[in-house]
């Protein structure tokens, strides 16, 4: 088994709710609330969940684009929540991010050459002609060429802009890349091309990915293991094959039942989730999914379920899998 590159331990990110002239804190929005998992070297770890569950906040906090409220981020045996200055700059060279919207994540007044070489200058990687040559190499690596070097972002299609963003992420020679729904704003045919590019780059450059998405079909294609988030907490973690074959948590079952089936002859019973997601500023007591869960029983509203190991090292936070309370999951 490959060693862990990233280890997240009880990570929390809370935003204070302030009011009044004195800015008194009335409460907190719990965007990430006690999440723990590991990402192995060379793997693609998928993080899925509906909008507002905290997956993007988690990705940005791991990169230290936001400071965590509590918890630890262990990168290559170093606790990066405690580093600053030179140590933090070194960490940010080793980890990079590709954002969901390629247009808003680039300066429209800069050419591609300026966008790529600026990153190299700031990080002390290359300057002048050497930086320009490296920029050309990066463009060719992502399927573009030298003729795109002095164009502006508005002169590209959405897929081409995202390729530029991938090239920018690779300009620091990172080991770990967070992909925050990088294909969600693109046409399906362009999505397929970019997913193939990401898989090829991972193999060629020995990259490790955290792939954040709400598209289960894309996650199934790209990822090795998958974590499912609901309302700031991780509710299931499993190998991709096991997760899609037999989802354990009721929320995961609902997510997968919502994936369109391309074969019109296949009939399957959908799992309907009642109600709306609660507010992260006022989450339910006990299991956060219990107000919407068809299987909730007396224990669920009062006790918070922890991730427990079931079925060959799969992790699920659900009392249905406690000893003495087992149900059929087929």
PDB file of C-alpha atoms in Angstrom:
ATOM      1  CA  UNK A   1       0.000   0.000   0.000  1.00  0.00           C
ATOM      2  CA  UNK A   2       1.222   3.493  -0.854  1.00  0.00           C
ATOM      3  CA  UNK A   3       2.180   5.845   1.967  1.00  0.00           C
ATOM      4  CA  UNK A   4       0.019   8.838   2.926  1.00  0.00           C
ATOM      5  CA  UNK A   5       0.982  12.189   1.406  1.00  0.00           C
ATOM      6  CA  UNK A   6      -1.764  14.230   3.092  1.00  0.00           C
ATOM      7  CA  UNK A   7      -3.416  13.487   6.425  1.00  0.00           C
ATOM      8  CA  UNK A   8      -6.317  15.562   7.722  1.00  0.00           C
ATOM      9  CA  UNK A   9      -7.019  15.266  11.469  1.00  0.00           C
ATOM     10  CA  UNK A  10     -10.254  16.649  12.974  1.00  0.00           C
ATOM     11  CA  UNK A  11     -10.129  19.714  10.700  1.00  0.00           C
ATOM     12  CA  UNK A  12     -12.572  22.538  11.412  1.00  0.00           C
ATOM     13  CA  UNK A  13     -13.328  25.821   9.694  1.00  0.00           C
ATOM     14  CA  UNK A  14     -15.922  28.017  11.419  1.00  0.00           C
ATOM     15  CA  UNK A  15     -16.975  31.514  10.368  1.00  0.00           C
ATOM     16  CA  UNK A  16     -18.225  33.871  13.108  1.00  0.00           C
ATOM     17  CA  UNK A  17     -21.667  35.455  12.693  1.00  0.00           C
ATOM     18  CA  UNK A  18     -21.320  39.046  13.894  1.00  0.00           C
ATOM     19  CA  UNK A  19     -23.965  41.664  14.538  1.00  0.00           C
ATOM     20  CA  UNK A  20     -24.299  45.172  15.926  1.00  0.00           C
ATOM     21  CA  UNK A  21     -21.953  48.144  16.109  1.00  0.00           C
ATOM     22  CA  UNK A  22     -19.535  46.253  18.343  1.00  0.00           C
ATOM     23  CA  UNK A  23     -19.548  43.215  16.097  1.00  0.00           C
ATOM     24  CA  UNK A  24     -20.548  40.754  18.796  1.00  0.00           C
ATOM     25  CA  UNK A  25     -20.285  37.108  17.797  1.00  0.00           C
ATOM     26  CA  UNK A  26     -23.761  35.560  17.844  1.00  0.00           C
ATOM     27  CA  UNK A  27     -22.769  32.166  16.544  1.00  0.00           C
ATOM     28  CA  UNK A  28     -20.743  30.343  13.915  1.00  0.00           C
ATOM     29  CA  UNK A  29     -21.237  28.927  10.456  1.00  0.00           C
ATOM     30  CA  UNK A  30     -19.662  25.476  10.673  1.00  0.00           C
ATOM     31  CA  UNK A  31     -18.413  25.076   7.109  1.00  0.00           C
ATOM     32  CA  UNK A  32     -16.070  22.184   8.009  1.00  0.00           C
ATOM     33  CA  UNK A  33     -16.666  20.529  11.350  1.00  0.00           C
ATOM     34  CA  UNK A  34     -14.277  17.791  12.402  1.00  0.00           C
ATOM     35  CA  UNK A  35     -13.201  16.055   9.188  1.00  0.00           C
ATOM     36  CA  UNK A  36     -10.466  13.384   9.144  1.00  0.00           C
ATOM     37  CA  UNK A  37      -9.068  11.324   6.257  1.00  0.00           C
ATOM     38  CA  UNK A  38      -5.830  10.481   4.414  1.00  0.00           C
ATOM     39  CA  UNK A  39      -4.805  10.880   0.776  1.00  0.00           C
ATOM     40  CA  UNK A  40      -2.235   8.391  -0.480  1.00  0.00           C
ATOM     41  CA  UNK A  41       0.639   9.268  -2.785  1.00  0.00           C
ATOM     42  CA  UNK A  42      -0.283   9.030  -6.457  1.00  0.00           C
ATOM     43  CA  UNK A  43      -4.018   8.518  -5.951  1.00  0.00           C
ATOM     44  CA  UNK A  44      -7.071  10.530  -6.932  1.00  0.00           C
ATOM     45  CA  UNK A  45      -9.214  11.096  -3.866  1.00  0.00           C
ATOM     46  CA  UNK A  46     -12.749  12.204  -4.667  1.00  0.00           C
ATOM     47  CA  UNK A  47     -14.747  14.470  -2.354  1.00  0.00           C
ATOM     48  CA  UNK A  48     -18.456  14.626  -3.163  1.00  0.00           C
ATOM     49  CA  UNK A  49     -21.606  16.150  -1.724  1.00  0.00           C
ATOM     50  CA  UNK A  50     -24.343  18.618  -2.578  1.00  0.00           C
ATOM     51  CA  UNK A  51     -23.695  22.356  -2.840  1.00  0.00           C
ATOM     52  CA  UNK A  52     -22.986  23.971   0.528  1.00  0.00           C
ATOM     53  CA  UNK A  53     -21.688  20.834   2.245  1.00  0.00           C
ATOM     54  CA  UNK A  54     -18.234  22.392   2.775  1.00  0.00           C
ATOM     55  CA  UNK A  55     -16.118  20.487   0.261  1.00  0.00           C
ATOM     56  CA  UNK A  56     -14.640  23.583  -1.446  1.00  0.00           C
ATOM     57  CA  UNK A  57     -13.930  25.214   1.928  1.00  0.00           C
ATOM     58  CA  UNK A  58     -12.187  22.011   2.986  1.00  0.00           C
ATOM     59  CA  UNK A  59      -9.997  22.043  -0.145  1.00  0.00           C
ATOM     60  CA  UNK A  60      -9.001  25.697   0.348  1.00  0.00           C
ATOM     61  CA  UNK A  61      -8.262  25.120   4.027  1.00  0.00           C
ATOM     62  CA  UNK A  62      -6.016  22.161   3.203  1.00  0.00           C
ATOM     63  CA  UNK A  63      -4.038  24.470   0.893  1.00  0.00           C
ATOM     64  CA  UNK A  64      -3.853  27.097   3.664  1.00  0.00           C
ATOM     65  CA  UNK A  65      -5.676  29.606   1.474  1.00  0.00           C
ATOM     66  CA  UNK A  66      -7.772  29.826   4.641  1.00  0.00           C
ATOM     67  CA  UNK A  67      -6.499  29.235   8.148  1.00  0.00           C
ATOM     68  CA  UNK A  68      -8.268  26.377   9.948  1.00  0.00           C
ATOM     69  CA  UNK A  69     -10.202  27.022  13.142  1.00  0.00           C
ATOM     70  CA  UNK A  70      -8.890  23.788  14.636  1.00  0.00           C
ATOM     71  CA  UNK A  71      -7.353  20.477  13.617  1.00  0.00           C
ATOM     72  CA  UNK A  72      -4.187  19.463  11.810  1.00  0.00           C
ATOM     73  CA  UNK A  73      -3.054  19.196   8.188  1.00  0.00           C
ATOM     74  CA  UNK A  74      -0.126  16.795   7.876  1.00  0.00           C
ATOM     75  CA  UNK A  75       1.716  17.031   4.562  1.00  0.00           C
ATOM     76  CA  UNK A  76       4.628  14.646   4.018  1.00  0.00           C
ATOM     77  CA  UNK A  77       4.999  14.202   7.815  1.00  0.00           C
ATOM     78  CA  UNK A  78       4.947  17.976   8.484  1.00  0.00           C
ATOM     79  CA  UNK A  79       2.101  19.703  10.320  1.00  0.00           C
ATOM     80  CA  UNK A  80       1.536  22.642   7.967  1.00  0.00           C
ATOM     81  CA  UNK A  81      -0.984  24.292  10.315  1.00  0.00           C
ATOM     82  CA  UNK A  82       2.039  25.358  12.362  1.00  0.00           C
ATOM     83  CA  UNK A  83       4.285  26.636   9.557  1.00  0.00           C
ATOM     84  CA  UNK A  84       4.588  30.236   8.391  1.00  0.00           C
ATOM     85  CA  UNK A  85       6.913  32.421   6.367  1.00  0.00           C
ATOM     86  CA  UNK A  86       9.435  30.432   4.344  1.00  0.00           C
ATOM     87  CA  UNK A  87       7.916  27.109   5.403  1.00  0.00           C
ATOM     88  CA  UNK A  88       4.473  28.160   4.170  1.00  0.00           C
ATOM     89  CA  UNK A  89       5.889  29.409   0.857  1.00  0.00           C
ATOM     90  CA  UNK A  90       7.602  26.035   0.382  1.00  0.00           C
ATOM     91  CA  UNK A  91       4.327  24.242   1.097  1.00  0.00           C
ATOM     92  CA  UNK A  92       2.440  26.390  -1.397  1.00  0.00           C
ATOM     93  CA  UNK A  93       4.947  25.482  -4.096  1.00  0.00           C
ATOM     94  CA  UNK A  94       4.286  21.807  -3.482  1.00  0.00           C
ATOM     95  CA  UNK A  95       0.479  22.126  -3.523  1.00  0.00           C
ATOM     96  CA  UNK A  96      -1.661  23.884  -6.109  1.00  0.00           C
ATOM     97  CA  UNK A  97      -5.323  24.321  -7.046  1.00  0.00           C
ATOM     98  CA  UNK A  98      -7.392  24.433 -10.236  1.00  0.00           C
ATOM     99  CA  UNK A  99     -10.590  26.421  -9.643  1.00  0.00           C
ATOM    100  CA  UNK A 100     -14.060  25.754 -10.991  1.00  0.00           C
ATOM    101  CA  UNK A 101     -14.356  28.896 -13.147  1.00  0.00           C
ATOM    102  CA  UNK A 102     -11.246  29.364 -15.284  1.00  0.00           C
ATOM    103  CA  UNK A 103     -12.200  32.858 -16.449  1.00  0.00           C
ATOM    104  CA  UNK A 104     -12.640  34.418 -13.002  1.00  0.00           C
ATOM    105  CA  UNK A 105      -9.482  32.752 -11.695  1.00  0.00           C
ATOM    106  CA  UNK A 106      -7.265  34.574 -14.234  1.00  0.00           C
ATOM    107  CA  UNK A 107      -6.441  38.278 -14.560  1.00  0.00           C
ATOM    108  CA  UNK A 108      -8.139  39.384 -17.819  1.00  0.00           C
ATOM    109  CA  UNK A 109      -5.452  42.056 -18.328  1.00  0.00           C
ATOM    110  CA  UNK A 110      -2.595  39.556 -18.408  1.00  0.00           C
ATOM    111  CA  UNK A 111      -1.472  37.434 -21.327  1.00  0.00           C
ATOM    112  CA  UNK A 112      -0.936  33.717 -20.866  1.00  0.00           C
ATOM    113  CA  UNK A 113       2.818  34.335 -20.891  1.00  0.00           C
ATOM    114  CA  UNK A 114       2.494  36.828 -18.046  1.00  0.00           C
ATOM    115  CA  UNK A 115       0.144  34.542 -16.071  1.00  0.00           C
ATOM    116  CA  UNK A 116       2.555  31.599 -16.243  1.00  0.00           C
ATOM    117  CA  UNK A 117       5.877  33.399 -15.849  1.00  0.00           C
ATOM    118  CA  UNK A 118       4.653  35.511 -12.915  1.00  0.00           C
ATOM    119  CA  UNK A 119       4.145  32.339 -10.871  1.00  0.00           C
ATOM    120  CA  UNK A 120       7.683  31.216 -11.689  1.00  0.00           C
ATOM    121  CA  UNK A 121       9.172  34.615 -10.783  1.00  0.00           C
ATOM    122  CA  UNK A 122       7.347  34.797  -7.429  1.00  0.00           C
ATOM    123  CA  UNK A 123       8.443  31.283  -6.470  1.00  0.00           C
ATOM    124  CA  UNK A 124      12.038  31.699  -7.671  1.00  0.00           C
ATOM    125  CA  UNK A 125      11.711  28.913 -10.236  1.00  0.00           C
ATOM    126  CA  UNK A 126      12.789  30.711 -13.418  1.00  0.00           C
ATOM    127  CA  UNK A 127      13.097  34.193 -14.884  1.00  0.00           C
ATOM    128  CA  UNK A 128      13.422  35.855 -18.273  1.00  0.00           C
ATOM    129  CA  UNK A 129      13.922  33.620 -21.292  1.00  0.00           C
ATOM    130  CA  UNK A 130      14.114  30.460 -19.180  1.00  0.00           C
ATOM    131  CA  UNK A 131      10.671  31.209 -17.710  1.00  0.00           C
ATOM    132  CA  UNK A 132       9.267  31.833 -21.177  1.00  0.00           C
ATOM    133  CA  UNK A 133      10.671  28.510 -22.432  1.00  0.00           C
ATOM    134  CA  UNK A 134       9.173  26.712 -19.454  1.00  0.00           C
ATOM    135  CA  UNK A 135       5.818  28.400 -20.144  1.00  0.00           C
ATOM    136  CA  UNK A 136       5.872  27.031 -23.698  1.00  0.00           C
ATOM    137  CA  UNK A 137       6.671  23.551 -22.366  1.00  0.00           C
ATOM    138  CA  UNK A 138       3.732  23.795 -19.952  1.00  0.00           C
ATOM    139  CA  UNK A 139       1.333  24.846 -22.714  1.00  0.00           C
ATOM    140  CA  UNK A 140       2.405  21.914 -24.868  1.00  0.00           C
ATOM    141  CA  UNK A 141       1.980  19.624 -21.866  1.00  0.00           C
ATOM    142  CA  UNK A 142      -1.702  20.597 -21.556  1.00  0.00           C
ATOM    143  CA  UNK A 143      -2.463  20.440 -25.276  1.00  0.00           C
ATOM    144  CA  UNK A 144      -1.849  24.063 -26.316  1.00  0.00           C
ATOM    145  CA  UNK A 145       1.163  25.570 -28.105  1.00  0.00           C
ATOM    146  CA  UNK A 146       3.440  28.588 -28.428  1.00  0.00           C
ATOM    147  CA  UNK A 147       0.894  30.504 -30.536  1.00  0.00           C
ATOM    148  CA  UNK A 148      -1.332  30.806 -27.442  1.00  0.00           C
ATOM    149  CA  UNK A 149       1.391  32.440 -25.373  1.00  0.00           C
ATOM    150  CA  UNK A 150       0.507  36.098 -25.969  1.00  0.00           C
ATOM    151  CA  UNK A 151      -3.273  35.814 -26.022  1.00  0.00           C
ATOM    152  CA  UNK A 152      -5.590  37.086 -23.308  1.00  0.00           C
ATOM    153  CA  UNK A 153      -8.088  34.909 -21.390  1.00  0.00           C
ATOM    154  CA  UNK A 154     -11.127  36.237 -23.303  1.00  0.00           C
ATOM    155  CA  UNK A 155      -9.600  34.958 -26.566  1.00  0.00           C
ATOM    156  CA  UNK A 156      -9.922  31.321 -25.465  1.00  0.00           C
ATOM    157  CA  UNK A 157     -12.800  28.875 -25.213  1.00  0.00           C
ATOM    158  CA  UNK A 158     -13.777  27.578 -21.773  1.00  0.00           C
ATOM    159  CA  UNK A 159     -11.856  24.345 -22.244  1.00  0.00           C
ATOM    160  CA  UNK A 160      -8.739  26.164 -23.418  1.00  0.00           C
ATOM    161  CA  UNK A 161      -8.909  28.545 -20.435  1.00  0.00           C
ATOM    162  CA  UNK A 162      -9.055  25.597 -18.072  1.00  0.00           C
ATOM    163  CA  UNK A 163      -5.996  24.103 -19.789  1.00  0.00           C
ATOM    164  CA  UNK A 164      -4.165  27.368 -19.114  1.00  0.00           C
ATOM    165  CA  UNK A 165      -5.214  27.141 -15.452  1.00  0.00           C
ATOM    166  CA  UNK A 166      -3.899  23.576 -15.285  1.00  0.00           C
ATOM    167  CA  UNK A 167      -0.616  24.762 -16.827  1.00  0.00           C
ATOM    168  CA  UNK A 168      -0.418  27.525 -14.196  1.00  0.00           C
ATOM    169  CA  UNK A 169      -0.985  24.976 -11.414  1.00  0.00           C
ATOM    170  CA  UNK A 170       1.825  22.826 -12.809  1.00  0.00           C
ATOM    171  CA  UNK A 171       4.255  25.746 -13.135  1.00  0.00           C
ATOM    172  CA  UNK A 172       5.604  25.207  -9.577  1.00  0.00           C
ATOM    173  CA  UNK A 173       6.198  21.458 -10.142  1.00  0.00           C
ATOM    174  CA  UNK A 174       3.699  20.455  -7.426  1.00  0.00           C
ATOM    175  CA  UNK A 175       3.159  17.003  -5.935  1.00  0.00           C
ATOM    176  CA  UNK A 176      -0.428  17.589  -4.818  1.00  0.00           C
ATOM    177  CA  UNK A 177      -3.194  19.333  -6.780  1.00  0.00           C
ATOM    178  CA  UNK A 178      -6.688  20.227  -5.576  1.00  0.00           C
ATOM    179  CA  UNK A 179      -9.169  20.116  -8.459  1.00  0.00           C
ATOM    180  CA  UNK A 180     -12.248  22.100  -7.452  1.00  0.00           C
ATOM    181  CA  UNK A 181     -14.944  20.975  -9.916  1.00  0.00           C
ATOM    182  CA  UNK A 182     -12.631  21.783 -12.846  1.00  0.00           C
ATOM    183  CA  UNK A 183     -15.005  20.474 -15.521  1.00  0.00           C
ATOM    184  CA  UNK A 184     -18.442  21.496 -14.208  1.00  0.00           C
ATOM    185  CA  UNK A 185     -18.731  24.656 -16.348  1.00  0.00           C
ATOM    186  CA  UNK A 186     -17.740  22.901 -19.591  1.00  0.00           C
ATOM    187  CA  UNK A 187     -19.570  20.989 -22.328  1.00  0.00           C
ATOM    188  CA  UNK A 188     -19.677  17.213 -21.929  1.00  0.00           C
ATOM    189  CA  UNK A 189     -17.305  16.564 -24.855  1.00  0.00           C
ATOM    190  CA  UNK A 190     -14.796  19.077 -23.456  1.00  0.00           C
ATOM    191  CA  UNK A 191     -15.162  17.519 -19.997  1.00  0.00           C
ATOM    192  CA  UNK A 192     -14.117  14.153 -21.401  1.00  0.00           C
ATOM    193  CA  UNK A 193     -11.007  15.659 -23.016  1.00  0.00           C
ATOM    194  CA  UNK A 194      -9.959  17.414 -19.811  1.00  0.00           C
ATOM    195  CA  UNK A 195     -10.525  14.324 -17.670  1.00  0.00           C
ATOM    196  CA  UNK A 196      -8.293  12.340 -20.010  1.00  0.00           C
ATOM    197  CA  UNK A 197      -5.677  15.106 -19.808  1.00  0.00           C
ATOM    198  CA  UNK A 198      -5.791  15.054 -15.997  1.00  0.00           C
ATOM    199  CA  UNK A 199      -5.348  11.278 -15.907  1.00  0.00           C
ATOM    200  CA  UNK A 200      -2.435  11.456 -18.367  1.00  0.00           C
ATOM    201  CA  UNK A 201      -0.757  14.250 -16.380  1.00  0.00           C
ATOM    202  CA  UNK A 202      -1.150  12.328 -13.149  1.00  0.00           C
ATOM    203  CA  UNK A 203       0.586   9.305 -14.619  1.00  0.00           C
ATOM    204  CA  UNK A 204       3.312  11.318 -16.360  1.00  0.00           C
ATOM    205  CA  UNK A 205       4.131  13.680 -13.451  1.00  0.00           C
ATOM    206  CA  UNK A 206       3.310  11.349 -10.531  1.00  0.00           C
ATOM    207  CA  UNK A 207       0.687  13.740  -9.153  1.00  0.00           C
ATOM    208  CA  UNK A 208      -1.704  13.260  -6.255  1.00  0.00           C
ATOM    209  CA  UNK A 209      -5.212  14.699  -6.683  1.00  0.00           C
ATOM    210  CA  UNK A 210      -8.006  15.842  -4.398  1.00  0.00           C
ATOM    211  CA  UNK A 211     -10.931  15.960  -6.823  1.00  0.00           C
ATOM    212  CA  UNK A 212     -13.905  17.962  -5.525  1.00  0.00           C
ATOM    213  CA  UNK A 213     -17.168  17.444  -7.390  1.00  0.00           C
ATOM    214  CA  UNK A 214     -20.919  16.893  -7.186  1.00  0.00           C
ATOM    215  CA  UNK A 215     -20.870  14.898 -10.442  1.00  0.00           C
ATOM    216  CA  UNK A 216     -20.804  11.238  -9.420  1.00  0.00           C
ATOM    217  CA  UNK A 217     -20.207  10.041 -12.994  1.00  0.00           C
ATOM    218  CA  UNK A 218     -17.030  12.132 -13.270  1.00  0.00           C
ATOM    219  CA  UNK A 219     -15.842  10.947  -9.844  1.00  0.00           C
ATOM    220  CA  UNK A 220     -16.421   7.351 -10.885  1.00  0.00           C
ATOM    221  CA  UNK A 221     -14.249   7.874 -13.971  1.00  0.00           C
ATOM    222  CA  UNK A 222     -11.312   9.656 -12.329  1.00  0.00           C
ATOM    223  CA  UNK A 223     -11.041   8.723  -8.648  1.00  0.00           C
ATOM    224  CA  UNK A 224      -9.596   5.774  -6.714  1.00  0.00           C
ATOM    225  CA  UNK A 225     -11.267   6.423  -3.356  1.00  0.00           C
ATOM    226  CA  UNK A 226     -14.231   8.630  -2.484  1.00  0.00           C
ATOM    227  CA  UNK A 227     -15.268  10.580   0.607  1.00  0.00           C
ATOM    228  CA  UNK A 228     -18.881  11.737   0.912  1.00  0.00           C
ATOM    229  CA  UNK A 229     -19.599  14.985   2.803  1.00  0.00           C
ATOM    230  CA  UNK A 230     -22.888  16.130   4.268  1.00  0.00           C
ATOM    231  CA  UNK A 231     -23.309  19.406   6.142  1.00  0.00           C
ATOM    232  CA  UNK A 232     -19.609  19.885   7.005  1.00  0.00           C
ATOM    233  CA  UNK A 233     -18.955  16.275   8.043  1.00  0.00           C
ATOM    234  CA  UNK A 234     -17.635  13.160   6.312  1.00  0.00           C
ATOM    235  CA  UNK A 235     -20.338  10.473   6.333  1.00  0.00           C
ATOM    236  CA  UNK A 236     -18.727   7.742   4.217  1.00  0.00           C
ATOM    237  CA  UNK A 237     -15.280   6.856   2.864  1.00  0.00           C
ATOM    238  CA  UNK A 238     -14.660   3.932   0.554  1.00  0.00           C
ATOM    239  CA  UNK A 239     -12.880   2.589  -2.493  1.00  0.00           C
ATOM    240  CA  UNK A 240     -14.663   3.778  -5.618  1.00  0.00           C
ATOM    241  CA  UNK A 241     -15.699   0.295  -6.720  1.00  0.00           C
ATOM    242  CA  UNK A 242     -17.315  -0.593  -3.392  1.00  0.00           C
ATOM    243  CA  UNK A 243     -19.015   2.781  -3.051  1.00  0.00           C
ATOM    244  CA  UNK A 244     -20.745   2.611  -6.428  1.00  0.00           C
ATOM    245  CA  UNK A 245     -21.567  -1.094  -6.109  1.00  0.00           C
ATOM    246  CA  UNK A 246     -23.027  -0.894  -2.601  1.00  0.00           C
ATOM    247  CA  UNK A 247     -23.369   2.563  -0.995  1.00  0.00           C
ATOM    248  CA  UNK A 248     -23.773   2.265   2.779  1.00  0.00           C
ATOM    249  CA  UNK A 249     -24.889   5.636   4.120  1.00  0.00           C
ATOM    250  CA  UNK A 250     -28.484   6.642   3.241  1.00  0.00           C
ATOM    251  CA  UNK A 251     -27.224   9.977   1.929  1.00  0.00           C
ATOM    252  CA  UNK A 252     -24.735   8.255  -0.401  1.00  0.00           C
ATOM    253  CA  UNK A 253     -27.541   6.006  -1.631  1.00  0.00           C
ATOM    254  CA  UNK A 254     -29.612   9.094  -2.436  1.00  0.00           C
ATOM    255  CA  UNK A 255     -26.724  10.736  -4.313  1.00  0.00           C
ATOM    256  CA  UNK A 256     -26.155   7.661  -6.462  1.00  0.00           C
ATOM    257  CA  UNK A 257     -29.847   7.127  -7.152  1.00  0.00           C
ATOM    258  CA  UNK A 258     -29.951  10.651  -8.617  1.00  0.00           C
ATOM    259  CA  UNK A 259     -27.315   9.816 -11.261  1.00  0.00           C
ATOM    260  CA  UNK A 260     -29.091   9.486 -14.651  1.00  0.00           C
ATOM    261  CA  UNK A 261     -29.167   5.982 -16.122  1.00  0.00           C
ATOM    262  CA  UNK A 262     -28.331   6.096 -19.868  1.00  0.00           C
ATOM    263  CA  UNK A 263     -30.000   2.748 -20.611  1.00  0.00           C
ATOM    264  CA  UNK A 264     -33.801   3.314 -20.930  1.00  0.00           C
ATOM    265  CA  UNK A 265     -34.474  -0.388 -20.350  1.00  0.00           C
ATOM    266  CA  UNK A 266     -32.929  -0.302 -16.880  1.00  0.00           C
ATOM    267  CA  UNK A 267     -35.429   0.383 -14.095  1.00  0.00           C
ATOM    268  CA  UNK A 268     -34.231   1.287 -10.634  1.00  0.00           C
ATOM    269  CA  UNK A 269     -35.939   2.580  -7.553  1.00  0.00           C
ATOM    270  CA  UNK A 270     -34.853   6.082  -6.601  1.00  0.00           C
ATOM    271  CA  UNK A 271     -34.074   7.109  -3.031  1.00  0.00           C
ATOM    272  CA  UNK A 272     -36.006  10.263  -2.225  1.00  0.00           C
ATOM    273  CA  UNK A 273     -34.483  12.631   0.362  1.00  0.00           C
ATOM    274  CA  UNK A 274     -37.139  14.677   2.103  1.00  0.00           C
ATOM    275  CA  UNK A 275     -36.812  18.334   3.006  1.00  0.00           C
ATOM    276  CA  UNK A 276     -34.025  20.855   2.447  1.00  0.00           C
ATOM    277  CA  UNK A 277     -30.450  20.787   3.774  1.00  0.00           C
ATOM    278  CA  UNK A 278     -30.276  22.427   7.232  1.00  0.00           C
ATOM    279  CA  UNK A 279     -28.217  25.575   7.775  1.00  0.00           C
ATOM    280  CA  UNK A 280     -24.567  25.053   8.754  1.00  0.00           C
ATOM    281  CA  UNK A 281     -25.105  27.899  11.216  1.00  0.00           C
ATOM    282  CA  UNK A 282     -27.681  25.804  13.076  1.00  0.00           C
ATOM    283  CA  UNK A 283     -27.061  22.115  12.311  1.00  0.00           C
ATOM    284  CA  UNK A 284     -29.358  19.435  13.757  1.00  0.00           C
ATOM    285  CA  UNK A 285     -28.333  17.622  16.923  1.00  0.00           C
ATOM    286  CA  UNK A 286     -27.076  14.059  16.699  1.00  0.00           C
ATOM    287  CA  UNK A 287     -26.714  12.755  13.157  1.00  0.00           C
ATOM    288  CA  UNK A 288     -26.984  15.763  10.858  1.00  0.00           C
ATOM    289  CA  UNK A 289     -28.806  13.747   8.216  1.00  0.00           C
ATOM    290  CA  UNK A 290     -31.510  12.378  10.534  1.00  0.00           C
ATOM    291  CA  UNK A 291     -34.237  14.990   9.701  1.00  0.00           C
ATOM    292  CA  UNK A 292     -34.106  13.868   6.053  1.00  0.00           C
ATOM    293  CA  UNK A 293     -33.350  10.165   6.556  1.00  0.00           C
ATOM    294  CA  UNK A 294     -35.981   7.499   5.917  1.00  0.00           C
ATOM    295  CA  UNK A 295     -34.229   5.085   8.306  1.00  0.00           C
ATOM    296  CA  UNK A 296     -33.754   7.382  11.315  1.00  0.00           C
ATOM    297  CA  UNK A 297     -34.601   5.874  14.709  1.00  0.00           C
ATOM    298  CA  UNK A 298     -34.534   6.994  18.345  1.00  0.00           C
ATOM    299  CA  UNK A 299     -30.735   7.204  18.693  1.00  0.00           C
ATOM    300  CA  UNK A 300     -30.120   9.383  15.632  1.00  0.00           C
ATOM    301  CA  UNK A 301     -31.337  12.814  16.938  1.00  0.00           C
ATOM    302  CA  UNK A 302     -29.401  12.628  20.203  1.00  0.00           C
ATOM    303  CA  UNK A 303     -25.988  11.041  19.495  1.00  0.00           C
ATOM    304  CA  UNK A 304     -23.387  12.104  16.899  1.00  0.00           C
ATOM    305  CA  UNK A 305     -22.257   9.064  14.870  1.00  0.00           C
ATOM    306  CA  UNK A 306     -18.502   8.640  14.366  1.00  0.00           C
ATOM    307  CA  UNK A 307     -16.937   7.042  11.298  1.00  0.00           C
ATOM    308  CA  UNK A 308     -16.839   3.297  11.972  1.00  0.00           C
ATOM    309  CA  UNK A 309     -15.176   0.550   9.971  1.00  0.00           C
ATOM    310  CA  UNK A 310     -17.504  -1.921   8.256  1.00  0.00           C
ATOM    311  CA  UNK A 311     -17.315  -4.313   5.320  1.00  0.00           C
ATOM    312  CA  UNK A 312     -13.618  -4.615   4.512  1.00  0.00           C
ATOM    313  CA  UNK A 313     -12.178  -1.314   5.810  1.00  0.00           C
ATOM    314  CA  UNK A 314     -15.004   0.892   4.574  1.00  0.00           C
ATOM    315  CA  UNK A 315     -15.888   3.806   6.849  1.00  0.00           C
ATOM    316  CA  UNK A 316     -19.424   5.041   7.471  1.00  0.00           C
ATOM    317  CA  UNK A 317     -20.943   7.389  10.067  1.00  0.00           C
ATOM    318  CA  UNK A 318     -24.332   5.748  10.568  1.00  0.00           C
ATOM    319  CA  UNK A 319     -25.914   3.918  13.508  1.00  0.00           C
ATOM    320  CA  UNK A 320     -27.578   1.457  11.128  1.00  0.00           C
ATOM    321  CA  UNK A 321     -24.251  -0.389  11.063  1.00  0.00           C
ATOM    322  CA  UNK A 322     -23.819  -0.627  14.825  1.00  0.00           C
ATOM    323  CA  UNK A 323     -23.708  -4.137  16.213  1.00  0.00           C
ATOM    324  CA  UNK A 324     -27.228  -5.035  17.221  1.00  0.00           C
ATOM    325  CA  UNK A 325     -28.821  -2.763  14.628  1.00  0.00           C
ATOM    326  CA  UNK A 326     -28.127  -4.086  11.146  1.00  0.00           C
ATOM    327  CA  UNK A 327     -30.399  -3.735   8.151  1.00  0.00           C
ATOM    328  CA  UNK A 328     -30.326  -5.004   4.604  1.00  0.00           C
ATOM    329  CA  UNK A 329     -28.436  -2.553   2.327  1.00  0.00           C
ATOM    330  CA  UNK A 330     -29.011  -4.231  -1.029  1.00  0.00           C
TER     331      UNK A 330
END
